[in-house]
mmCIF file of C-alpha atoms in Angstrom:
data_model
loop_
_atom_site.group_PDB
_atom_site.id
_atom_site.type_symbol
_atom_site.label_atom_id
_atom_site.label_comp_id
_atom_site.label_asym_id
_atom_site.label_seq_id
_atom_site.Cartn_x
_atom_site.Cartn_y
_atom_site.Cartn_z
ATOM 1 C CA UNK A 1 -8.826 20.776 25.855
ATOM 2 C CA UNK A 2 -6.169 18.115 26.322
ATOM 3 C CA UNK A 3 -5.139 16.396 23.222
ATOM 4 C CA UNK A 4 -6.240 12.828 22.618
ATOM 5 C CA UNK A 5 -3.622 11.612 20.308
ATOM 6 C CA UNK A 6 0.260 11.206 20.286
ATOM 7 C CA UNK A 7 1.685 14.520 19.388
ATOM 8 C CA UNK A 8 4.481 12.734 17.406
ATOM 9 C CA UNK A 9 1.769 11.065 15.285
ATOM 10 C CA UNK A 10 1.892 12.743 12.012
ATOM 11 C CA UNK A 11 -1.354 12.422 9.805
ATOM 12 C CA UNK A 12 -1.052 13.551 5.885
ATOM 13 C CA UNK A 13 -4.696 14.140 4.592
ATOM 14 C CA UNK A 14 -5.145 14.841 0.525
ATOM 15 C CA UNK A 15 -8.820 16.091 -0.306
ATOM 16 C CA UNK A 16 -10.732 18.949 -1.154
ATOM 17 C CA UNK A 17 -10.807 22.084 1.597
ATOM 18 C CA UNK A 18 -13.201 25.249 0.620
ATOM 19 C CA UNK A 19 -15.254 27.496 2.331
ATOM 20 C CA UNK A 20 -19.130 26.124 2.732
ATOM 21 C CA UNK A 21 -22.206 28.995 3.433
ATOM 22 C CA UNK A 22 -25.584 27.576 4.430
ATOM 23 C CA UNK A 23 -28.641 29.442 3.359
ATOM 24 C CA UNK A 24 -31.381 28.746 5.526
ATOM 25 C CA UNK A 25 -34.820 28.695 4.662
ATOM 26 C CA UNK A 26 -34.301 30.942 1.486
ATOM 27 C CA UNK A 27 -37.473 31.686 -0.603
ATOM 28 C CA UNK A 28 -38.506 29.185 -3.008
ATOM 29 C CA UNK A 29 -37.961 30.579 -6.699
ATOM 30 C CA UNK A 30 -36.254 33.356 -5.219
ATOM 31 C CA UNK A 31 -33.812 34.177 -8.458
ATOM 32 C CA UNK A 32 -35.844 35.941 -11.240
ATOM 33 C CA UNK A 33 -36.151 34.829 -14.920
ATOM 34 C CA UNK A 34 -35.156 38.395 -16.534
ATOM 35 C CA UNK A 35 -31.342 39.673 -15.239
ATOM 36 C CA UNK A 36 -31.776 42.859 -13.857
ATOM 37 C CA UNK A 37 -29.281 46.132 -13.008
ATOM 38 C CA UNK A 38 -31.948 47.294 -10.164
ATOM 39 C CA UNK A 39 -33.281 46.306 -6.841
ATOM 40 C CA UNK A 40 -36.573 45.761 -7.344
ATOM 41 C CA UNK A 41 -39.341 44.095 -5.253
ATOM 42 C CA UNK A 42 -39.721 40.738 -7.252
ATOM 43 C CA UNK A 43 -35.796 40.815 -7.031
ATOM 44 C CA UNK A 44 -34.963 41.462 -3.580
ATOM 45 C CA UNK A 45 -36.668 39.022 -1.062
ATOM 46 C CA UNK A 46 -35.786 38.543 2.703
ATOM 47 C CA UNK A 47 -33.464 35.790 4.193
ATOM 48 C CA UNK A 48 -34.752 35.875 7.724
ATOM 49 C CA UNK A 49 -31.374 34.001 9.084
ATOM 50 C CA UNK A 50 -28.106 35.487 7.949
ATOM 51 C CA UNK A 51 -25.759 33.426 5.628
ATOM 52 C CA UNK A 52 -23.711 31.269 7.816
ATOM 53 C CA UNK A 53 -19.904 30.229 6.632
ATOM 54 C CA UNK A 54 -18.071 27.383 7.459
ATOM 55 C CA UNK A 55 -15.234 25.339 6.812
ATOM 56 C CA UNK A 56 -16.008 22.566 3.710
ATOM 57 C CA UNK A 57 -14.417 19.538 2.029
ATOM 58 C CA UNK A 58 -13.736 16.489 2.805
ATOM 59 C CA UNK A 59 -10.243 16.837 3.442
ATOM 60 C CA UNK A 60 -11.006 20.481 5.548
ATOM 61 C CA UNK A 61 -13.323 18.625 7.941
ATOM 62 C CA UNK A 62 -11.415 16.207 8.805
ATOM 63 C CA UNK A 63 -8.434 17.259 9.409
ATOM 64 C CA UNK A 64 -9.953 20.151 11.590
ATOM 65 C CA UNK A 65 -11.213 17.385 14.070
ATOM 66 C CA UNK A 66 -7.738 15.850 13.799
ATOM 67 C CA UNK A 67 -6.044 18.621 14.607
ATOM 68 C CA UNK A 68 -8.413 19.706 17.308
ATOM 69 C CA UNK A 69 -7.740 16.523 18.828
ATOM 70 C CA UNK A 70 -3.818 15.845 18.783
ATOM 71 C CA UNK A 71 -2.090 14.627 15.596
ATOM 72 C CA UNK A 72 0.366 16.895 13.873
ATOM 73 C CA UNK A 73 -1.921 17.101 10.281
ATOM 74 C CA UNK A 74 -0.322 17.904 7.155
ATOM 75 C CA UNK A 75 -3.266 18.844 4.961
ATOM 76 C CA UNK A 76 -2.633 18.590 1.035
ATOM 77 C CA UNK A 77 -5.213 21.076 -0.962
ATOM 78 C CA UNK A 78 -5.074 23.614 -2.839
ATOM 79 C CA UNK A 79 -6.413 27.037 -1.079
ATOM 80 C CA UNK A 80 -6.724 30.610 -2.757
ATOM 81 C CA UNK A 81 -5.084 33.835 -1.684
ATOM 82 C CA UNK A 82 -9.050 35.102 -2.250
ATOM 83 C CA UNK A 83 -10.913 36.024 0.832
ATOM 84 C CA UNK A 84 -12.464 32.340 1.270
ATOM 85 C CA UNK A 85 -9.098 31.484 1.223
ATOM 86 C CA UNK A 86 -8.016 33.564 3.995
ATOM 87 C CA UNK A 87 -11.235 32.624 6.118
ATOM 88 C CA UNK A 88 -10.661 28.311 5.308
ATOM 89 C CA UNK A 89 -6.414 29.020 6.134
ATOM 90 C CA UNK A 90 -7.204 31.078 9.699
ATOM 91 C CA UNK A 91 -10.026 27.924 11.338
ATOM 92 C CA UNK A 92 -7.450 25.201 9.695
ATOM 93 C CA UNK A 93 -3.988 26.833 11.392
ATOM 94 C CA UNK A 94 -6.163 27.750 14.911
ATOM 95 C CA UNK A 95 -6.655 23.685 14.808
ATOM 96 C CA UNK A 96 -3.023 23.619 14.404
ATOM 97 C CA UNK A 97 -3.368 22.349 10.937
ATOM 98 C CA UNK A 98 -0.428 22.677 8.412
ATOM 99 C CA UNK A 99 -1.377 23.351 4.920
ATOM 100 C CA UNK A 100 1.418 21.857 2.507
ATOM 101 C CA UNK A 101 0.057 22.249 -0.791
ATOM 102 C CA UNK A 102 0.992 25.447 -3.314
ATOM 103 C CA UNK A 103 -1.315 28.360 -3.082
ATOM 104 C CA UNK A 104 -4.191 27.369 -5.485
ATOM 105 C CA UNK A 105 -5.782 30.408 -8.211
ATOM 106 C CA UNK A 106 -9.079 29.800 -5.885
ATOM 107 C CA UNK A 107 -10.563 28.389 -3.214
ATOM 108 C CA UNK A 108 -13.367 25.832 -3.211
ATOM 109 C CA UNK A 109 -16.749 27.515 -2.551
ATOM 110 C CA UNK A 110 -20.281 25.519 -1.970
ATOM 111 C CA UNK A 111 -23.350 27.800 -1.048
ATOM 112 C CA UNK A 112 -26.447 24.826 -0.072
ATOM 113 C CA UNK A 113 -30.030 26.241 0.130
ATOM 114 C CA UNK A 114 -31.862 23.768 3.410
ATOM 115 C CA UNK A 115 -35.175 24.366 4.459
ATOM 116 C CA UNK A 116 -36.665 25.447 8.009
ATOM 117 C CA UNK A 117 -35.697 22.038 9.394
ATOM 118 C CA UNK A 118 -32.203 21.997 8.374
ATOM 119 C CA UNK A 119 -32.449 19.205 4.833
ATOM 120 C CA UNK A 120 -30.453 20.097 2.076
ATOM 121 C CA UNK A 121 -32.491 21.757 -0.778
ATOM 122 C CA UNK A 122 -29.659 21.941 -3.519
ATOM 123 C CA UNK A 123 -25.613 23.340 -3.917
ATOM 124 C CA UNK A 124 -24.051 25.434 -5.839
ATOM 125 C CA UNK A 125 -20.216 24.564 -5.924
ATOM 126 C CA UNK A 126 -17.088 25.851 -7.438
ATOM 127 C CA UNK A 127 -14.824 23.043 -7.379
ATOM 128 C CA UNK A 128 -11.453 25.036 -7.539
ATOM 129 C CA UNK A 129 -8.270 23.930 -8.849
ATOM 130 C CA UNK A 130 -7.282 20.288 -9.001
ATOM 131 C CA UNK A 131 -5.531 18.353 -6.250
ATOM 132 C CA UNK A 132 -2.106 17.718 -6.395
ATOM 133 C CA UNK A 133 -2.372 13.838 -5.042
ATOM 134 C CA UNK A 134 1.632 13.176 -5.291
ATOM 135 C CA UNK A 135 2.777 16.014 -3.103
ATOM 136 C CA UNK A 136 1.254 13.690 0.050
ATOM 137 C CA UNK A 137 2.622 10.551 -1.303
ATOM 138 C CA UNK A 138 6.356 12.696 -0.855
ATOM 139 C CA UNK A 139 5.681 13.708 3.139
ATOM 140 C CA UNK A 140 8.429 11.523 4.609
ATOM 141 C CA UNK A 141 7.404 12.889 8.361
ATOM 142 C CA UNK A 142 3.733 11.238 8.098
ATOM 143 C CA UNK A 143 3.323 7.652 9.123
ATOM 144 C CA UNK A 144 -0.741 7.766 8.350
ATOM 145 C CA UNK A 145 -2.422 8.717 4.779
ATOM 146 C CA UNK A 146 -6.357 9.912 4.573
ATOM 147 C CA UNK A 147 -7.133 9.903 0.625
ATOM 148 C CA UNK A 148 -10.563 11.481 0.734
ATOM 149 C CA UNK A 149 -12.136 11.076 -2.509
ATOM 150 C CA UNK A 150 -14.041 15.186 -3.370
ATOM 151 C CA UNK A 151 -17.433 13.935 -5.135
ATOM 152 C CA UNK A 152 -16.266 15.887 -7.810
ATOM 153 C CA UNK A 153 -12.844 14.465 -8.710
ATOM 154 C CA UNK A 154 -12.700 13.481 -12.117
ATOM 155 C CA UNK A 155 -12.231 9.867 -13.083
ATOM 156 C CA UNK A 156 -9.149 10.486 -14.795
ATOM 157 C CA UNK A 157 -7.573 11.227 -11.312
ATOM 158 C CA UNK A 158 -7.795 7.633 -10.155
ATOM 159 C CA UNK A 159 -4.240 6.839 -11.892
ATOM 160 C CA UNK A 160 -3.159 9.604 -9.443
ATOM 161 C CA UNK A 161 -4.663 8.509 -6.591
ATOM 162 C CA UNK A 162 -3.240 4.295 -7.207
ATOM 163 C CA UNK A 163 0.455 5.969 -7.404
ATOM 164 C CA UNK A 164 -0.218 8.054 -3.883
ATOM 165 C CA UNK A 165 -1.658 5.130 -2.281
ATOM 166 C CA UNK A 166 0.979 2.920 -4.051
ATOM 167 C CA UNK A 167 3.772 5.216 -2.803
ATOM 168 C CA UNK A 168 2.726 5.973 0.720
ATOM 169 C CA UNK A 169 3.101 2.050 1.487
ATOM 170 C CA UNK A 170 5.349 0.851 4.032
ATOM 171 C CA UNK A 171 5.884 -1.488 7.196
ATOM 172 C CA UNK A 172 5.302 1.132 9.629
ATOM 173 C CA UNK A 173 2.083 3.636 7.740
ATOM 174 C CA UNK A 174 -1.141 3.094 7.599
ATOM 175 C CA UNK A 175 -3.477 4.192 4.879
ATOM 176 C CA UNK A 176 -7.255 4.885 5.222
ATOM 177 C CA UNK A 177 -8.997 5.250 2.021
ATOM 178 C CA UNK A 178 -12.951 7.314 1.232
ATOM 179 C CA UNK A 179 -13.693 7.017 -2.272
ATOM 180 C CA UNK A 180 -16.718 8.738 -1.880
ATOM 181 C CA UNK A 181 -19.985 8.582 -4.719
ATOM 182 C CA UNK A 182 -17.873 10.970 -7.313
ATOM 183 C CA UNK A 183 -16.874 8.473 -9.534
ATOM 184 C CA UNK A 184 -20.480 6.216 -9.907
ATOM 185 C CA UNK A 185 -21.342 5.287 -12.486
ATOM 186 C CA UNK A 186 -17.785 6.255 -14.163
ATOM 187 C CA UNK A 187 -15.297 4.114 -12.944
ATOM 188 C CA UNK A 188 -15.461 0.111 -12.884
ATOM 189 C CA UNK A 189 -15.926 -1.809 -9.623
ATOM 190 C CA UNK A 190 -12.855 -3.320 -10.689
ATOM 191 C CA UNK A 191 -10.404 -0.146 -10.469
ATOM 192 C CA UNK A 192 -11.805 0.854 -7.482
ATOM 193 C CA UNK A 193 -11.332 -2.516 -5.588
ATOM 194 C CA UNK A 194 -7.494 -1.624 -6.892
ATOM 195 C CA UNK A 195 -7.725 1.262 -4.869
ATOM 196 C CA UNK A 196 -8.617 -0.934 -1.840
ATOM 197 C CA UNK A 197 -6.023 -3.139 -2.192
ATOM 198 C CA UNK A 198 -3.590 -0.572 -1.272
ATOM 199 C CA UNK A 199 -5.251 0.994 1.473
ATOM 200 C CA UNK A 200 -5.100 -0.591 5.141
ATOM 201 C CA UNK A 201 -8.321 0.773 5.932
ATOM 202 C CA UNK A 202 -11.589 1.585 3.748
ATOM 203 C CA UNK A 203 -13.836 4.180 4.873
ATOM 204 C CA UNK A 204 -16.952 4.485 3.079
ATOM 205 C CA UNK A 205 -20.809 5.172 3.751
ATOM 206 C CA UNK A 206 -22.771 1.934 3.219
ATOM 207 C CA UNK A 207 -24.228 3.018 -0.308
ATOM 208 C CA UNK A 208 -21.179 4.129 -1.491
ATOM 209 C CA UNK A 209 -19.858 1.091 -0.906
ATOM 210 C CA UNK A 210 -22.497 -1.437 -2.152
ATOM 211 C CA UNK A 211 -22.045 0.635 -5.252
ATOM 212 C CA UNK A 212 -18.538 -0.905 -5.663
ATOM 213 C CA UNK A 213 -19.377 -4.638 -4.177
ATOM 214 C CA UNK A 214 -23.258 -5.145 -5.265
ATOM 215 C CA UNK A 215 -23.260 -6.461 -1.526
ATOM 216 C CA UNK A 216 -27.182 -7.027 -0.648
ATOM 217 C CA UNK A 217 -26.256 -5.947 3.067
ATOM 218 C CA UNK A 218 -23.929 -4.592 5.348
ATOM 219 C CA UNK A 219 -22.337 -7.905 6.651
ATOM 220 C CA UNK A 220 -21.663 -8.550 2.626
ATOM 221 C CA UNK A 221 -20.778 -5.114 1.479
ATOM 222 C CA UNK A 222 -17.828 -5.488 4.594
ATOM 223 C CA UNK A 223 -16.586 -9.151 3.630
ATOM 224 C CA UNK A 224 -16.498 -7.994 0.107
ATOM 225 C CA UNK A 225 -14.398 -4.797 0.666
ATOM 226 C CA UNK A 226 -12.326 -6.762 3.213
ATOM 227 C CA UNK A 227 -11.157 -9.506 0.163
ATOM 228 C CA UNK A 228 -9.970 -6.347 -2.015
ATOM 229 C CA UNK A 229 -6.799 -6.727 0.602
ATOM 230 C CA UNK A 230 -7.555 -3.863 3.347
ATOM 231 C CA UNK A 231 -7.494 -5.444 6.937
ATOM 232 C CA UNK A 232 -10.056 -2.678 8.472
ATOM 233 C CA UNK A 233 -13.379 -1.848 6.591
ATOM 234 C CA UNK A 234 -15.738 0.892 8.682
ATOM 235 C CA UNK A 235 -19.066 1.344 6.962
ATOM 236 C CA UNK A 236 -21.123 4.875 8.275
ATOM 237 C CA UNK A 237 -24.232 4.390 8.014
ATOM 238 C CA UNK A 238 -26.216 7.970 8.760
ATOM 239 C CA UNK A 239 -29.626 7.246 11.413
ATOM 240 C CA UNK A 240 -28.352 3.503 11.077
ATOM 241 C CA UNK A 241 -25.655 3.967 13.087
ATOM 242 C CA UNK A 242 -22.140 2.382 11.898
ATOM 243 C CA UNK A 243 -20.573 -1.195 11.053
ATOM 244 C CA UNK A 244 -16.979 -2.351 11.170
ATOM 245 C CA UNK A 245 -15.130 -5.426 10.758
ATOM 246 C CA UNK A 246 -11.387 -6.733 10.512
ATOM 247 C CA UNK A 247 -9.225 -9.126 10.025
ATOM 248 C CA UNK A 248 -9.564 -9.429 13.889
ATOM 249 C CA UNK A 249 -12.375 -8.191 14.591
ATOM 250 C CA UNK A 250 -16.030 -9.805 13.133
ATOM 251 C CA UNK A 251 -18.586 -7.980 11.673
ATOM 252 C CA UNK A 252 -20.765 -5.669 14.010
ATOM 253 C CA UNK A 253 -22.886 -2.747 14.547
ATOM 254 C CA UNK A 254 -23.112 0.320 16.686
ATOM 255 C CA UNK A 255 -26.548 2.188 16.772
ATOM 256 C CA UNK A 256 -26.458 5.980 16.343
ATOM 257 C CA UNK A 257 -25.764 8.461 18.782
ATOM 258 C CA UNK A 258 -28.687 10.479 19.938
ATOM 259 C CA UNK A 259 -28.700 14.268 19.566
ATOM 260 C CA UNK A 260 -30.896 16.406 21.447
ATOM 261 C CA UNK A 261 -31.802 18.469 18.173
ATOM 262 C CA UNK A 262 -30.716 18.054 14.774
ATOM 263 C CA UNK A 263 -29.341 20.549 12.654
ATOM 264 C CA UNK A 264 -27.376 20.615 8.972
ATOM 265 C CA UNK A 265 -25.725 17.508 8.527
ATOM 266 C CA UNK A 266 -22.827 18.927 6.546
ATOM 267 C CA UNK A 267 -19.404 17.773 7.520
ATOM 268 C CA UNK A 268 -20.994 15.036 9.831
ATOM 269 C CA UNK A 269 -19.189 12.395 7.962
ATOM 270 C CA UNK A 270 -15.897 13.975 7.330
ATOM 271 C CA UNK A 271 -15.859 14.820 11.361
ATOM 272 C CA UNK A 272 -16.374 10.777 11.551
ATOM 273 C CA UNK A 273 -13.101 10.129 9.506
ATOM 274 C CA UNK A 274 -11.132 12.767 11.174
ATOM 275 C CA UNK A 275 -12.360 11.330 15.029
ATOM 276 C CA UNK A 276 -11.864 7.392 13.953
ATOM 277 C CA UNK A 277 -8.161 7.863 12.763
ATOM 278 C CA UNK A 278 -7.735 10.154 15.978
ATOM 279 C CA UNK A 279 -8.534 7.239 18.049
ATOM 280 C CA UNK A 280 -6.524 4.239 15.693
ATOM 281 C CA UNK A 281 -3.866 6.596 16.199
ATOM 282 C CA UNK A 282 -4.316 6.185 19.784
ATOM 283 C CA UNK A 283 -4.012 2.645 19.228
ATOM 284 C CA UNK A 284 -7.488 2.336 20.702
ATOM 285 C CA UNK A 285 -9.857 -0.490 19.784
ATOM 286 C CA UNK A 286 -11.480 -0.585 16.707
ATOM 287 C CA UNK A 287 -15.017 -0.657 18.262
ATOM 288 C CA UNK A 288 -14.143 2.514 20.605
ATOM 289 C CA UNK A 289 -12.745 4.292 17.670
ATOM 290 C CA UNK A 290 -15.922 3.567 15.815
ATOM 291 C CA UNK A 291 -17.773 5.191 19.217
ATOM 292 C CA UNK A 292 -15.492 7.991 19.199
ATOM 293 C CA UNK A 293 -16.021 8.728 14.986
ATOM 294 C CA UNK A 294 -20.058 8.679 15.972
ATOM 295 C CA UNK A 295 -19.905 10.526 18.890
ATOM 296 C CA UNK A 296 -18.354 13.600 17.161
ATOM 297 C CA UNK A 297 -19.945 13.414 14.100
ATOM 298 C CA UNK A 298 -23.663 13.341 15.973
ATOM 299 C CA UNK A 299 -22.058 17.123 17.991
ATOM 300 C CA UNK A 300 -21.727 18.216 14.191
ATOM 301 C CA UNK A 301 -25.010 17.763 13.618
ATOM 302 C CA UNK A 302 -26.590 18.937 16.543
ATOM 303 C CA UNK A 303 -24.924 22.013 16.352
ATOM 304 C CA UNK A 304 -24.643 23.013 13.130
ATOM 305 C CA UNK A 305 -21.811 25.060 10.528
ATOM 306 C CA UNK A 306 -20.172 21.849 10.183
ATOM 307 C CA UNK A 307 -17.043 21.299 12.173
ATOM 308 C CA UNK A 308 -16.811 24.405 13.445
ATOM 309 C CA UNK A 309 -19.789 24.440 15.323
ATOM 310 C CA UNK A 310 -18.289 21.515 17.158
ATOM 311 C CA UNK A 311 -14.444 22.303 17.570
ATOM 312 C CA UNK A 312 -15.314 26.417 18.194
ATOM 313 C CA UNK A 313 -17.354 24.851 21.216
ATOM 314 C CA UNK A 314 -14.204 23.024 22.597
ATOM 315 C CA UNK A 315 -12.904 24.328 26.258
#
């Protein structure tokens, strides 16, 4: 596949990277109340698909569609030497991904139950060590930032977080900023909206962000974000389609992509970050690199394990 993006472009993404397995259909109630040593027949129940593995995070996902599709990524997480390590490191180099930070004690691991028809039942997750946030705000080679919030980062990360965002600044980067949901109901509106201010562009699903603005709809969640100081505010919106609006540009709406058949959704909205920078990188319009985010996140979701049932698909 021919790249898309300036090969000199350098993109520095800090957020969480793991290793995600989908159970499908699994028996409801299937772990037993007594712990046992022994196989027995109220123990061991069938799984009539096998477990499927993918590549997870936030910051994983995207930079895995970045990669695929031309920027030089540096990717700041910390990854295991453990055998989900090994698997996440071999899809993220093959995308021509460069992992910067230290080898981490473990990897991050989620294992979601969905049902027959692909929703999300419940995950398990093991979070893994804690991101290093400074060690992107020190890559001198990378003119854009992608701070992607994991929706378990603690709230006593976000001083961390300010001081990357803070130091990454310049005339000639850009910053895009995904808070995410993790710290609801734990940080004040206020402290995020400090966030904002230092970020060129806000990212954000349109409940996350009426969390933060109490906006009644998408036209006032956008206008809000936009006064925190960020010139580019892009607002996914799942079925609904997408919204955008700029300094330049007024508010407006894209409807969804169709798929022919849809499958997990995980990853779909990381893949949407990772294609929309792709494309600002290109120095494409914001409207086109709103298409280009939906486009690729709908192929996510119509085929299923997440990015790499997408970018594995790639000629």
């Amino acid at each position: 596949m021919s790249t898309e993006s300036s090969p000199a472009t350098v993109v520095a993404v800090a957020g969480s990277t793991g290793l995600d397995v989908t159970l499908r259909d699994p028996p409801r109630h299937w772990i037993g109340e007594v712990p046992r040593d022994v196989y027995t027949h109220r123990t061991l129940l069938p799984l009539h698909s096998p477990p499927e593995m993918g590549l997870g995070g936030n910051g994983g996902s995207a930079s895995y569609v970045l990669g695929k599709l031309g920027p030089k990524v540096h990717l700041n997480a910390p990854i295991g030497r453990d055998p989900a390590g090994q698997l996440v490191r071999g899809w993220l180099e093959r995308a021509g991904v460069t992992c910067t930070a230290p080898t981490g004690r473990s990897t991050m691991q989620a294992i979601t139950a969905v049902d027959a028809a692909g929703r999300r039942l419940g995950t398990l997750q093991h979070v893994g060590p804690p991101l290093d946030w400074n060690l992107s705000a020190r890559d001198r080679e990378a003119t854009w930032l992608l701070a992607s919030l994991p929706g378990q980062v603690p709230v006593e990360a976000l001083p961390r977080v300010l001081n990357l965002l803070q130091n990454f600044g310049g005339p000639e980067r850009v910053r895009v900023l995904d808070t995410g949901l993790g710290w609801t109901g734990k940080a004040e509106p206020g402290r995020v909206r400090e966030l904002w201010a230092h970020a060129e562009v806000v990212v954000g699903t349109l409940e996350e962000l009426t969390v933060w603005t109490s906006g009644r709809n998408g036209p006032e969640v956008a206008e809000r974000v936009l006064a925190a100081g960020p010139h580019t505010v892009v607002l996914k919106m799942g079925s609904g389609g997408a919204a955008y609006q700029s300094i330049k540009e007024p508010f407006a709406h894209q409807p969804p992509v169709r798929v022919a058949s849809s499958n997990v959704s995980i990853g779909a909205g990381d893949a949407f970050n990772g294609a929309l920078i792709s494309a600002l990188v290109d120095e494409c319009p914001l409207p086109e690199a709103v298409a280009r985010g939906q486009r690729i996140a709908a192929r996510v979701v119509e085929k299923g394990r997440g990015v790499l049932g997408w970018g594995e698909n790639l000629a």
